[in-house]
PDB file of C-alpha atoms in Angstrom:
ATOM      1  CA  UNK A1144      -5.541  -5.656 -27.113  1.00 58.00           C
ATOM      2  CA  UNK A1145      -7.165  -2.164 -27.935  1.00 61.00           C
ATOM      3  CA  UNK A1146      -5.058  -1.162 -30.258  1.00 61.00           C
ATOM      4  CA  UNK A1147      -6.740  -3.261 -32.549  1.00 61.00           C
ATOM      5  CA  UNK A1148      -9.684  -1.298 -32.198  1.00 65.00           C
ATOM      6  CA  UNK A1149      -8.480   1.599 -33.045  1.00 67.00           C
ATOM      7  CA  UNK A1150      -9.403   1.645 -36.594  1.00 64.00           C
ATOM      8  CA  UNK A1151     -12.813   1.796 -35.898  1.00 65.00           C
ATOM      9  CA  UNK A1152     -12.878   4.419 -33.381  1.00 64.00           C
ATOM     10  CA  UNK A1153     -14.109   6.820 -36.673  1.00 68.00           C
ATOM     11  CA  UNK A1154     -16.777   4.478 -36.953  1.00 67.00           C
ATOM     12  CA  UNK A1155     -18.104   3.377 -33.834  1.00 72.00           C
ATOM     13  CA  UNK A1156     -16.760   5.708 -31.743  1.00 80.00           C
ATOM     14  CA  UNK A1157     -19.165   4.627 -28.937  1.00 76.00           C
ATOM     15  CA  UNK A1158     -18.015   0.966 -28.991  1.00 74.00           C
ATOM     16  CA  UNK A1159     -14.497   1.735 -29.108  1.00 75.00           C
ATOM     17  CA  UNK A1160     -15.708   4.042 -25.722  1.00 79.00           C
ATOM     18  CA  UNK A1161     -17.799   1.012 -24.139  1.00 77.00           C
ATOM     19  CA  UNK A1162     -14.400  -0.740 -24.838  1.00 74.00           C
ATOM     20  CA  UNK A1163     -12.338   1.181 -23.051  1.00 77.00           C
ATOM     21  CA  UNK A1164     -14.818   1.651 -19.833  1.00 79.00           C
ATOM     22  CA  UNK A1165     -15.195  -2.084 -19.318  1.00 77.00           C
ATOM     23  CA  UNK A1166     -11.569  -2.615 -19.602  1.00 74.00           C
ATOM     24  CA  UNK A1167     -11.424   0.025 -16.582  1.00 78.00           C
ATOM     25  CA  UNK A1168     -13.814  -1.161 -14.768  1.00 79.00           C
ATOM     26  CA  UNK A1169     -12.883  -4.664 -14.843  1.00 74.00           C
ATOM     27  CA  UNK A1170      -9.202  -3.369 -13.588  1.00 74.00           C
ATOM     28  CA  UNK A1171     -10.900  -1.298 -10.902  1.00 78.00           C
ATOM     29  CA  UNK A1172     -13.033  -4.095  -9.966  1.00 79.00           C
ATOM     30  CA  UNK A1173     -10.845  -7.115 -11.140  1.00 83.00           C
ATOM     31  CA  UNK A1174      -7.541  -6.292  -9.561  1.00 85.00           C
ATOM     32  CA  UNK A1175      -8.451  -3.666  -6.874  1.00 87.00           C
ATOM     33  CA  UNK A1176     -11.291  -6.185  -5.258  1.00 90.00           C
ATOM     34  CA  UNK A1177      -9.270  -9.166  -5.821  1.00 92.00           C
ATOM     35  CA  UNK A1178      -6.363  -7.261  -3.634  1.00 94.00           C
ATOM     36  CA  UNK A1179      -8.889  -5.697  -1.289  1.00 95.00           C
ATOM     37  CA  UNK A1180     -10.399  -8.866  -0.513  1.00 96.00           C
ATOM     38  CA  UNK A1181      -6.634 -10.706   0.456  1.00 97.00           C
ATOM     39  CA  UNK A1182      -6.351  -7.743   2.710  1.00 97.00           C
ATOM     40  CA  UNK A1183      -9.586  -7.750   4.494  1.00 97.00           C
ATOM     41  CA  UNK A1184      -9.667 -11.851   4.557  1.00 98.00           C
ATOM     42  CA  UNK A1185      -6.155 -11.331   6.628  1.00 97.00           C
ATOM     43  CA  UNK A1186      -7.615  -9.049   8.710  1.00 98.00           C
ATOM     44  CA  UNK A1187     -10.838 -11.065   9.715  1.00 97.00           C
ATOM     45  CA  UNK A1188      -8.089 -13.589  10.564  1.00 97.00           C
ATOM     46  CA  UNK A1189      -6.127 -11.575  13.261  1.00 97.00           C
ATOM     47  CA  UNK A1190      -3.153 -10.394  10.898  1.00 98.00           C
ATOM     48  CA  UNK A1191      -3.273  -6.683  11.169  1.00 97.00           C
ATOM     49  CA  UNK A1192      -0.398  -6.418   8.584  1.00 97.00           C
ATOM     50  CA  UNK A1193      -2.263  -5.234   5.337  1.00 97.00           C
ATOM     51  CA  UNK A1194      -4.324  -2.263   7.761  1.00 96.00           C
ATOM     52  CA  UNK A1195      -0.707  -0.868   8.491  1.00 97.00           C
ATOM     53  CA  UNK A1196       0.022  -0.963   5.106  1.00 96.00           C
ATOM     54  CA  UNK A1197      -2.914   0.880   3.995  1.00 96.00           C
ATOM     55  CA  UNK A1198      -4.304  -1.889   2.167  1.00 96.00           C
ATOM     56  CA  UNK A1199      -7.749  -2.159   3.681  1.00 95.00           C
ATOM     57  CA  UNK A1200      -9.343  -0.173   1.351  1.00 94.00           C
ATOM     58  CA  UNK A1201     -11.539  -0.198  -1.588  1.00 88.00           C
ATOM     59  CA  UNK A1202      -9.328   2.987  -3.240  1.00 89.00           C
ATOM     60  CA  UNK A1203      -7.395   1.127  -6.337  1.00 86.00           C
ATOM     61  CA  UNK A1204      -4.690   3.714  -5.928  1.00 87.00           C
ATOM     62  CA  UNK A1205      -3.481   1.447  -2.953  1.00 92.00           C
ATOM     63  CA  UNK A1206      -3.556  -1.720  -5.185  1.00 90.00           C
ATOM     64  CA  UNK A1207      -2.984  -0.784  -8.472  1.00 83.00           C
ATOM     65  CA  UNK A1208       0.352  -1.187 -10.062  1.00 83.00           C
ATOM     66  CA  UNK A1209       1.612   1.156 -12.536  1.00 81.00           C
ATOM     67  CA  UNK A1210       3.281  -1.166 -14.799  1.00 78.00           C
ATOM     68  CA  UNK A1211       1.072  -4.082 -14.449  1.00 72.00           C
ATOM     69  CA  UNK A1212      -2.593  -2.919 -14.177  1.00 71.00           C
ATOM     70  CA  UNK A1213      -1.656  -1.104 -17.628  1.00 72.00           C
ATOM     71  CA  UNK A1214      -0.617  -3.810 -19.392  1.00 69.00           C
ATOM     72  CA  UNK A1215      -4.277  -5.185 -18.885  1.00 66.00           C
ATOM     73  CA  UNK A1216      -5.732  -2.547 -22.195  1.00 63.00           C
ATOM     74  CA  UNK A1217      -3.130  -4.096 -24.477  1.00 65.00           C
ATOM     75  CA  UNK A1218      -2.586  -7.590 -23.626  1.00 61.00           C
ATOM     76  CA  UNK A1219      -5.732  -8.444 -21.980  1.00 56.00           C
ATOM     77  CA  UNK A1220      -3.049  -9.337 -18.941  1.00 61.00           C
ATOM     78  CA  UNK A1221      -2.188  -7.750 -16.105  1.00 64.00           C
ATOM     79  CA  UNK A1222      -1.268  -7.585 -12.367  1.00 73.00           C
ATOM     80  CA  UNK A1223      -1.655  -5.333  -8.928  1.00 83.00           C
ATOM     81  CA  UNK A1224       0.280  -4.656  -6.294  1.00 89.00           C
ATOM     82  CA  UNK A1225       0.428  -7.832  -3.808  1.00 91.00           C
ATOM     83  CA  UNK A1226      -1.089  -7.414  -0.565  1.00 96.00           C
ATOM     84  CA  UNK A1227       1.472  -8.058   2.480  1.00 96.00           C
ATOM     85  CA  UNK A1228       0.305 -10.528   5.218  1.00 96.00           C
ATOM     86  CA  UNK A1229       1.740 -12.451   8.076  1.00 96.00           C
ATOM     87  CA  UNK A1230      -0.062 -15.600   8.679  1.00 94.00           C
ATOM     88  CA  UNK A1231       1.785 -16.243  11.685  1.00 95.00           C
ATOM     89  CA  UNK A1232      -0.533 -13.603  13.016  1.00 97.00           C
ATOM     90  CA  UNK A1233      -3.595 -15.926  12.767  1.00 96.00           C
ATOM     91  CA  UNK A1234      -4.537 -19.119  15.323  1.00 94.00           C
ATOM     92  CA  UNK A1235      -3.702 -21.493  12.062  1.00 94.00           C
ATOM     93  CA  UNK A1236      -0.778 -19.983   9.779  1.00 94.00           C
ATOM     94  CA  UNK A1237      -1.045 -22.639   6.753  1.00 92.00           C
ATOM     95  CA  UNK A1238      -4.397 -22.649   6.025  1.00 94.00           C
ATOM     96  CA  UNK A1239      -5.072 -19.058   7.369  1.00 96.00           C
ATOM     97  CA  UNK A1240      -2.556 -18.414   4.167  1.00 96.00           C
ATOM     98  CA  UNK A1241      -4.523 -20.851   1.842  1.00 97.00           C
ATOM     99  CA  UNK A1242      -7.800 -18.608   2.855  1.00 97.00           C
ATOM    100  CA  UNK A1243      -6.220 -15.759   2.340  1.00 98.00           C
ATOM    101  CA  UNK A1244      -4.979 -16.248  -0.683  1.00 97.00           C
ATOM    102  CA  UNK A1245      -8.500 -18.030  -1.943  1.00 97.00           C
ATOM    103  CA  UNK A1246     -10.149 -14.365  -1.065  1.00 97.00           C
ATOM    104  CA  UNK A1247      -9.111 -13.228  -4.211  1.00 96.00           C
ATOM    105  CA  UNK A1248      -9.420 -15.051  -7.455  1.00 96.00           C
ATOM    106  CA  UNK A1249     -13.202 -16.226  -5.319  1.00 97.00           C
ATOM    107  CA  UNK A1250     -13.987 -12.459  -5.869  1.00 95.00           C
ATOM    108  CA  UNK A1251     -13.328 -12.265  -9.579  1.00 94.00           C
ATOM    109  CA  UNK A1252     -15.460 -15.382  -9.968  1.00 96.00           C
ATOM    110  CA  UNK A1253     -18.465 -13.742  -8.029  1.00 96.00           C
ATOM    111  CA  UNK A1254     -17.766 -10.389 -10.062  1.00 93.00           C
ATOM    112  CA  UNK A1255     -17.820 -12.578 -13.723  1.00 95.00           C
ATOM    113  CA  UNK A1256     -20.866 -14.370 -12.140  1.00 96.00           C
ATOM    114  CA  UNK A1257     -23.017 -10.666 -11.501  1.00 95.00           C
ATOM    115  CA  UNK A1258     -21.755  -9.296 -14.425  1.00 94.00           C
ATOM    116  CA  UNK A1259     -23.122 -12.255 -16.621  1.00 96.00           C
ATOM    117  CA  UNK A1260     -26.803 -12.097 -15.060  1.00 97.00           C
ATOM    118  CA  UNK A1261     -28.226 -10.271 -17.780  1.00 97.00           C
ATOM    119  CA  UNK A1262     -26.776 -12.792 -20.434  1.00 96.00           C
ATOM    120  CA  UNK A1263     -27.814 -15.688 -19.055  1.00 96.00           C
ATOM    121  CA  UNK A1264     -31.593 -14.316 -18.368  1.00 96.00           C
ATOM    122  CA  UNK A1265     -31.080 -13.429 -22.845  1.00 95.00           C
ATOM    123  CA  UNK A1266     -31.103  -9.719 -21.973  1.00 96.00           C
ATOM    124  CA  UNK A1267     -28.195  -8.465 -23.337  1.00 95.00           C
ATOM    125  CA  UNK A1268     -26.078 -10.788 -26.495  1.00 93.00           C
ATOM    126  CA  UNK A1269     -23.108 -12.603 -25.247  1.00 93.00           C
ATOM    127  CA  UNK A1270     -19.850 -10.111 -26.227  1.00 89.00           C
ATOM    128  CA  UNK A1271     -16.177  -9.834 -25.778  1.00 85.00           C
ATOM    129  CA  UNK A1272     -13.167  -8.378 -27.279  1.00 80.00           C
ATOM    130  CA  UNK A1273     -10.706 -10.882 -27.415  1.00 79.00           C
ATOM    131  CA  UNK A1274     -11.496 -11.576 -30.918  1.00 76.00           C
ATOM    132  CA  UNK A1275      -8.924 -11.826 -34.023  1.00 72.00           C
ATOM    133  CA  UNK A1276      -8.156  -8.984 -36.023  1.00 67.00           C
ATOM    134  CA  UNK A1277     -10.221 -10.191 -39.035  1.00 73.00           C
ATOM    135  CA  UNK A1278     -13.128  -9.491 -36.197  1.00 76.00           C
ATOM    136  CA  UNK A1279     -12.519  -6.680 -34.326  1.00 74.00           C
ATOM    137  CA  UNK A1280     -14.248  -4.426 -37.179  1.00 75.00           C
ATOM    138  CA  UNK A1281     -17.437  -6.338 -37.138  1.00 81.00           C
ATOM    139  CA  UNK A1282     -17.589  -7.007 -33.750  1.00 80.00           C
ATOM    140  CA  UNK A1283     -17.412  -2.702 -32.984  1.00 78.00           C
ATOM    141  CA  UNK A1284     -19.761  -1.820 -35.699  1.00 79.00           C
ATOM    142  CA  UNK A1285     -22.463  -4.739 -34.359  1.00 84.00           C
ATOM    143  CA  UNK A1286     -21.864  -3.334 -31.032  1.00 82.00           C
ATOM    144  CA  UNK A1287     -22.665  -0.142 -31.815  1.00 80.00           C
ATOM    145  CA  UNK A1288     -26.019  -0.608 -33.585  1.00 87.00           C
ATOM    146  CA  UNK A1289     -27.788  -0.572 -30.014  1.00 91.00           C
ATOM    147  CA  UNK A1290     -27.268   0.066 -26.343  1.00 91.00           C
ATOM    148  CA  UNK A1291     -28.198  -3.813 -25.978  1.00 94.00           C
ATOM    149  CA  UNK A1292     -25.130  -5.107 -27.612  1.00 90.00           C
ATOM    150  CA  UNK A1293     -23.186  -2.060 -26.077  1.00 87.00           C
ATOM    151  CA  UNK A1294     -24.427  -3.384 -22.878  1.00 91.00           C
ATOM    152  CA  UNK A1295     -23.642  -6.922 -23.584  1.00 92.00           C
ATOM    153  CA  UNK A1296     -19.857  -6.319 -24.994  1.00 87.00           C
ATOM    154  CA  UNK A1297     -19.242  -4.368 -21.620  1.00 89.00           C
ATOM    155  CA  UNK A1298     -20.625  -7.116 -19.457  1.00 93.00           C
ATOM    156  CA  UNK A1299     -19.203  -9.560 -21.473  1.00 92.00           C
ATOM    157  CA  UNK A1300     -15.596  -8.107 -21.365  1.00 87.00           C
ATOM    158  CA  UNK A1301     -15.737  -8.188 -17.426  1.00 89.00           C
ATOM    159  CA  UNK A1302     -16.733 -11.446 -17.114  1.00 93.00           C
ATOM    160  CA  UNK A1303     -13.932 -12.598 -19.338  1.00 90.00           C
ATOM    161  CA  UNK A1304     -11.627 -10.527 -17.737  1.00 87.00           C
ATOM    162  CA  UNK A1305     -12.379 -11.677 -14.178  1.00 91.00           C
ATOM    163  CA  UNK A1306     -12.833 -15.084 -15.056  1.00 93.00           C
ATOM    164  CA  UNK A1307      -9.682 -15.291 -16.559  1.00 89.00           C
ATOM    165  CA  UNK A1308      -7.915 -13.239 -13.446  1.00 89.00           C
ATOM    166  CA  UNK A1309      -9.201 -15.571 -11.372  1.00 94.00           C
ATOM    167  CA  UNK A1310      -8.313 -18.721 -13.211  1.00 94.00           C
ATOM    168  CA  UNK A1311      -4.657 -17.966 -14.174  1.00 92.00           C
ATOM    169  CA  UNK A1312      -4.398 -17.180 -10.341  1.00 93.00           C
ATOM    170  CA  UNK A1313      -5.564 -20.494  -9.563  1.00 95.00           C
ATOM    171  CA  UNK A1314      -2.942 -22.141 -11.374  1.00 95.00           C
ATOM    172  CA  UNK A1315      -0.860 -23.844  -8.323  1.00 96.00           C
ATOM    173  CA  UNK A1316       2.782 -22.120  -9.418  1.00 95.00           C
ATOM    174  CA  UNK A1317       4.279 -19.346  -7.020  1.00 94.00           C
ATOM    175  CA  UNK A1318       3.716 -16.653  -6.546  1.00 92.00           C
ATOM    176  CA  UNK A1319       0.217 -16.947  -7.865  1.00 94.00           C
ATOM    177  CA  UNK A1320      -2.587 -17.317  -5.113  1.00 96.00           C
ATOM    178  CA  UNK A1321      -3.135 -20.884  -6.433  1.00 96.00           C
ATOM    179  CA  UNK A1322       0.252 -22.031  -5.110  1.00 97.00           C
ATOM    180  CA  UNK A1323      -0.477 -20.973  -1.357  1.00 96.00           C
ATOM    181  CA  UNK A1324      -4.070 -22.607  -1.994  1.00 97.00           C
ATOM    182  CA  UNK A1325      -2.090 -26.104  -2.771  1.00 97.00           C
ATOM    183  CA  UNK A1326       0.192 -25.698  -0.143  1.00 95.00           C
ATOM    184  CA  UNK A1327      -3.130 -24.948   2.403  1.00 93.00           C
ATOM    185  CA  UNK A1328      -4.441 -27.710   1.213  1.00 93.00           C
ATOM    186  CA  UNK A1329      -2.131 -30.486   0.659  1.00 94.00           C
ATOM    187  CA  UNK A1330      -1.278 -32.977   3.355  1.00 93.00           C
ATOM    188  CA  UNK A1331       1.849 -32.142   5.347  1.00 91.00           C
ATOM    189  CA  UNK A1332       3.937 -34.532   3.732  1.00 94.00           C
ATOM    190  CA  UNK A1333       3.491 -33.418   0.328  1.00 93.00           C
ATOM    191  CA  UNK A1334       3.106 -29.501   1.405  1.00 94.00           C
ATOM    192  CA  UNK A1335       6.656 -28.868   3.037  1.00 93.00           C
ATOM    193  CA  UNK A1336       8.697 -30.359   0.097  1.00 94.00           C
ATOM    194  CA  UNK A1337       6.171 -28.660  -2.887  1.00 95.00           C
ATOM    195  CA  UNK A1338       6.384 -24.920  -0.591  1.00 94.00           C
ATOM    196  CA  UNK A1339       9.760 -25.419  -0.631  1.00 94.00           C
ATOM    197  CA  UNK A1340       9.917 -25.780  -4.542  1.00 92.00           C
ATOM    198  CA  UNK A1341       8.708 -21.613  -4.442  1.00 94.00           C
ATOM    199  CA  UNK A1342      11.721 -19.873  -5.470  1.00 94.00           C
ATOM    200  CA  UNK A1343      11.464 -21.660  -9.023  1.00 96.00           C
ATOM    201  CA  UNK A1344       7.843 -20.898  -9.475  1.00 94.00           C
ATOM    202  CA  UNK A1345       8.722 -17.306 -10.974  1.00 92.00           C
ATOM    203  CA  UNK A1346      11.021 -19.166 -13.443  1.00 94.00           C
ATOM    204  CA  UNK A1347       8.132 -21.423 -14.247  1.00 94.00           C
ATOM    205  CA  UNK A1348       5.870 -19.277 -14.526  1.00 89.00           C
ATOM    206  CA  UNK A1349       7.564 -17.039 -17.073  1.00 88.00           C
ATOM    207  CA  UNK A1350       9.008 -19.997 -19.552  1.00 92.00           C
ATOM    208  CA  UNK A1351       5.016 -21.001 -19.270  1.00 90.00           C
ATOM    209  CA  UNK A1352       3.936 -17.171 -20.406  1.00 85.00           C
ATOM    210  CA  UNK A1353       6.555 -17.208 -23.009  1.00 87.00           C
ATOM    211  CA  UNK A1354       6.273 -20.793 -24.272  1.00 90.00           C
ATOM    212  CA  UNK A1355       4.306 -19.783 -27.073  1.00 87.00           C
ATOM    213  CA  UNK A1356       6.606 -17.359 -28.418  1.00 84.00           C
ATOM    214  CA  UNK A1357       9.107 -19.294 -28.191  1.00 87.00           C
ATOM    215  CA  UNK A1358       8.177 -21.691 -30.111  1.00 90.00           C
ATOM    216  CA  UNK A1359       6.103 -19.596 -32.695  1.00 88.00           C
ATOM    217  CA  UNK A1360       2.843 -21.268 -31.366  1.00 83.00           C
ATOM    218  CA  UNK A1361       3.668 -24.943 -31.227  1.00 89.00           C
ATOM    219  CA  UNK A1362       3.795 -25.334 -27.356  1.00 90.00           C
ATOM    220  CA  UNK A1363       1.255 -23.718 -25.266  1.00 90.00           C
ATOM    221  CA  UNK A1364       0.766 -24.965 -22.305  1.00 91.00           C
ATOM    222  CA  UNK A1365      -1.232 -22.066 -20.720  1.00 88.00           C
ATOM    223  CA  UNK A1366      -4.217 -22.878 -22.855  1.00 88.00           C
ATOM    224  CA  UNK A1367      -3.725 -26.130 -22.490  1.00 91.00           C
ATOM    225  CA  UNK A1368      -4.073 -26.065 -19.063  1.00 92.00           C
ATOM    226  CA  UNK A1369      -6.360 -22.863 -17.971  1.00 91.00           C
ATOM    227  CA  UNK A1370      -8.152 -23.396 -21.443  1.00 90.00           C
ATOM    228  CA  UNK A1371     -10.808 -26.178 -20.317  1.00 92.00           C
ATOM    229  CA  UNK A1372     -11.747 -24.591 -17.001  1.00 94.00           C
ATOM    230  CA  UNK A1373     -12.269 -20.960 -18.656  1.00 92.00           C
ATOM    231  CA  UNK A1374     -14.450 -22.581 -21.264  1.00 91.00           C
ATOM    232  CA  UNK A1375     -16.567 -24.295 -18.437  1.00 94.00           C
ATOM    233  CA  UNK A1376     -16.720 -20.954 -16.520  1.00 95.00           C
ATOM    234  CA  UNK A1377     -17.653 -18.818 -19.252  1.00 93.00           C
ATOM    235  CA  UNK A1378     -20.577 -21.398 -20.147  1.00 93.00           C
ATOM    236  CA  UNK A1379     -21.438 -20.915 -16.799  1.00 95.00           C
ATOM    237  CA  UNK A1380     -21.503 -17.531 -16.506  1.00 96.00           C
ATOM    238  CA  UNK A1381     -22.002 -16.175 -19.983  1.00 94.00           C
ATOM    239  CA  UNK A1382     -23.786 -18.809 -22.309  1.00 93.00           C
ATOM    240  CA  UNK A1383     -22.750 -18.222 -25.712  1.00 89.00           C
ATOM    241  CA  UNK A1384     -19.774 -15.722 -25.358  1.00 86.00           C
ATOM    242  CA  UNK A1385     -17.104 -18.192 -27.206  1.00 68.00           C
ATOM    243  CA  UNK A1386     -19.237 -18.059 -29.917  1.00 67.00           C
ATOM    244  CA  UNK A1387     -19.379 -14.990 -31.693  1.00 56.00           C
ATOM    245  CA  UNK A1388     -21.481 -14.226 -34.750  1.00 49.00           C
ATOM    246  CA  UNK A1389     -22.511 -10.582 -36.426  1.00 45.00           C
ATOM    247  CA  UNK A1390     -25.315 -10.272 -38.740  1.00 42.00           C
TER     248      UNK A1390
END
């Protein structure tokens, strides 16, 4: 994802710098709130798990994982360390779980709905890096020509980045906080047989990562999917931000 960018470093250094701070703080924020929040949901709950563990904590060296929250400044994807719980802790175990594991991708929506403020009141233009290569050189020098559009490609990038954290997290395939919201949430007779379907979400979820590449781009199913609902978020949150335009 940055490395495009790094052609114009030369010439908008400070973009290419306003770049790499919102991609940081949108991991900070993104992936250490979204964990922090499973841990101290659990607690508020009665499951005292994630405290031993030293998870109920704002530091992101306790969520953060090494491997995954890197991946985030070159693919625009990423992942932390999961929190551990123990719903059997709490008074109601299913959807004690389903709460729990709401806590998080919630968060990234409320961060992606602060951080777009200033957009939607027109204060800042509506900016974001996930732009083809043909773009990436406009889009860094037009960002650089003042500390508004600085401003608004930072806030935009972290309200595309939580938005789509908190989607793709939604989606209702193991072991993605979406599938333990389904299985809250579904009536018994349709919970027990799709919770017991969780040792091939992993699978799924892979061949539905890779499906593109597969087959060079015909079959995407991810965008398919998460594509509509990110669209109606972004709207929401960022008016404009899909459609990018330097002059």
């Amino acid at each position: 994802m940055l490395l495009r960018y790094v052609s114009v470093l030369g010439e908008a250094p400070m973009a290419f710098v306003i770049l790499i701070a919102a991609f940081a703080f949108s991991l900070l924020v993104g992936l250490a709130f979204h964990e922090f929040m499973h841990a101290y949901t659990a607690d508020r709950l009665g499951d005292p798990t994630p405290r031993r563990f030293g998870r109920l904590t704002l530091d992101p060296r306790a969520h953060l994982d090494p491997i995954g929250s890197t991946l985030i400044f070159f693919i625009g994807f990423g992942w932390a360390r999961p929190v551990p719980v123990n719903p059997m802790n709490t008074r109601n175990p299913t959807s004690a779980m389903a709460t729990i594991a709401a806590a998080g991708p919630l968060t990234n929506l409320a961060v992606a709905g602060l951080a777009g403020v200033p957009i939607r009141l027109g204060l800042v233009p509506p900016l974001h890096p996930f732009v083809g290569t043909g773009l990436a050189e406009p889009l860094a020098r037009y960002a650089a020509q003042s500390p508004d559009n600085m401003l608004g490609l930072f806030l935009g990038t972290v309200v595309l980045l939580n938005v789509l954290l908190a989607v793709f997290n939604l989606l209702p395939v193991a072991p993605l906080d979406g599938f333990r919201v389904a299985v809250g949430l579904l009536p018994p007779e349709l919970a027990r047989p799709f919770a017991s379907a969780e040792r091939w979400g992993p699978g799924i979820l892979m061949l539905l990562i890779f499906a593109p590449f597969l087959t060079g781009g015909a079959v995407n199913p991810l965008y398919s999917v998460l594509g509509p609902p990110i669209a109606l978020l972004l709207d929401l949150f960022a008016p404009g931000i899909g459609r990018l335009s330097f002059g």
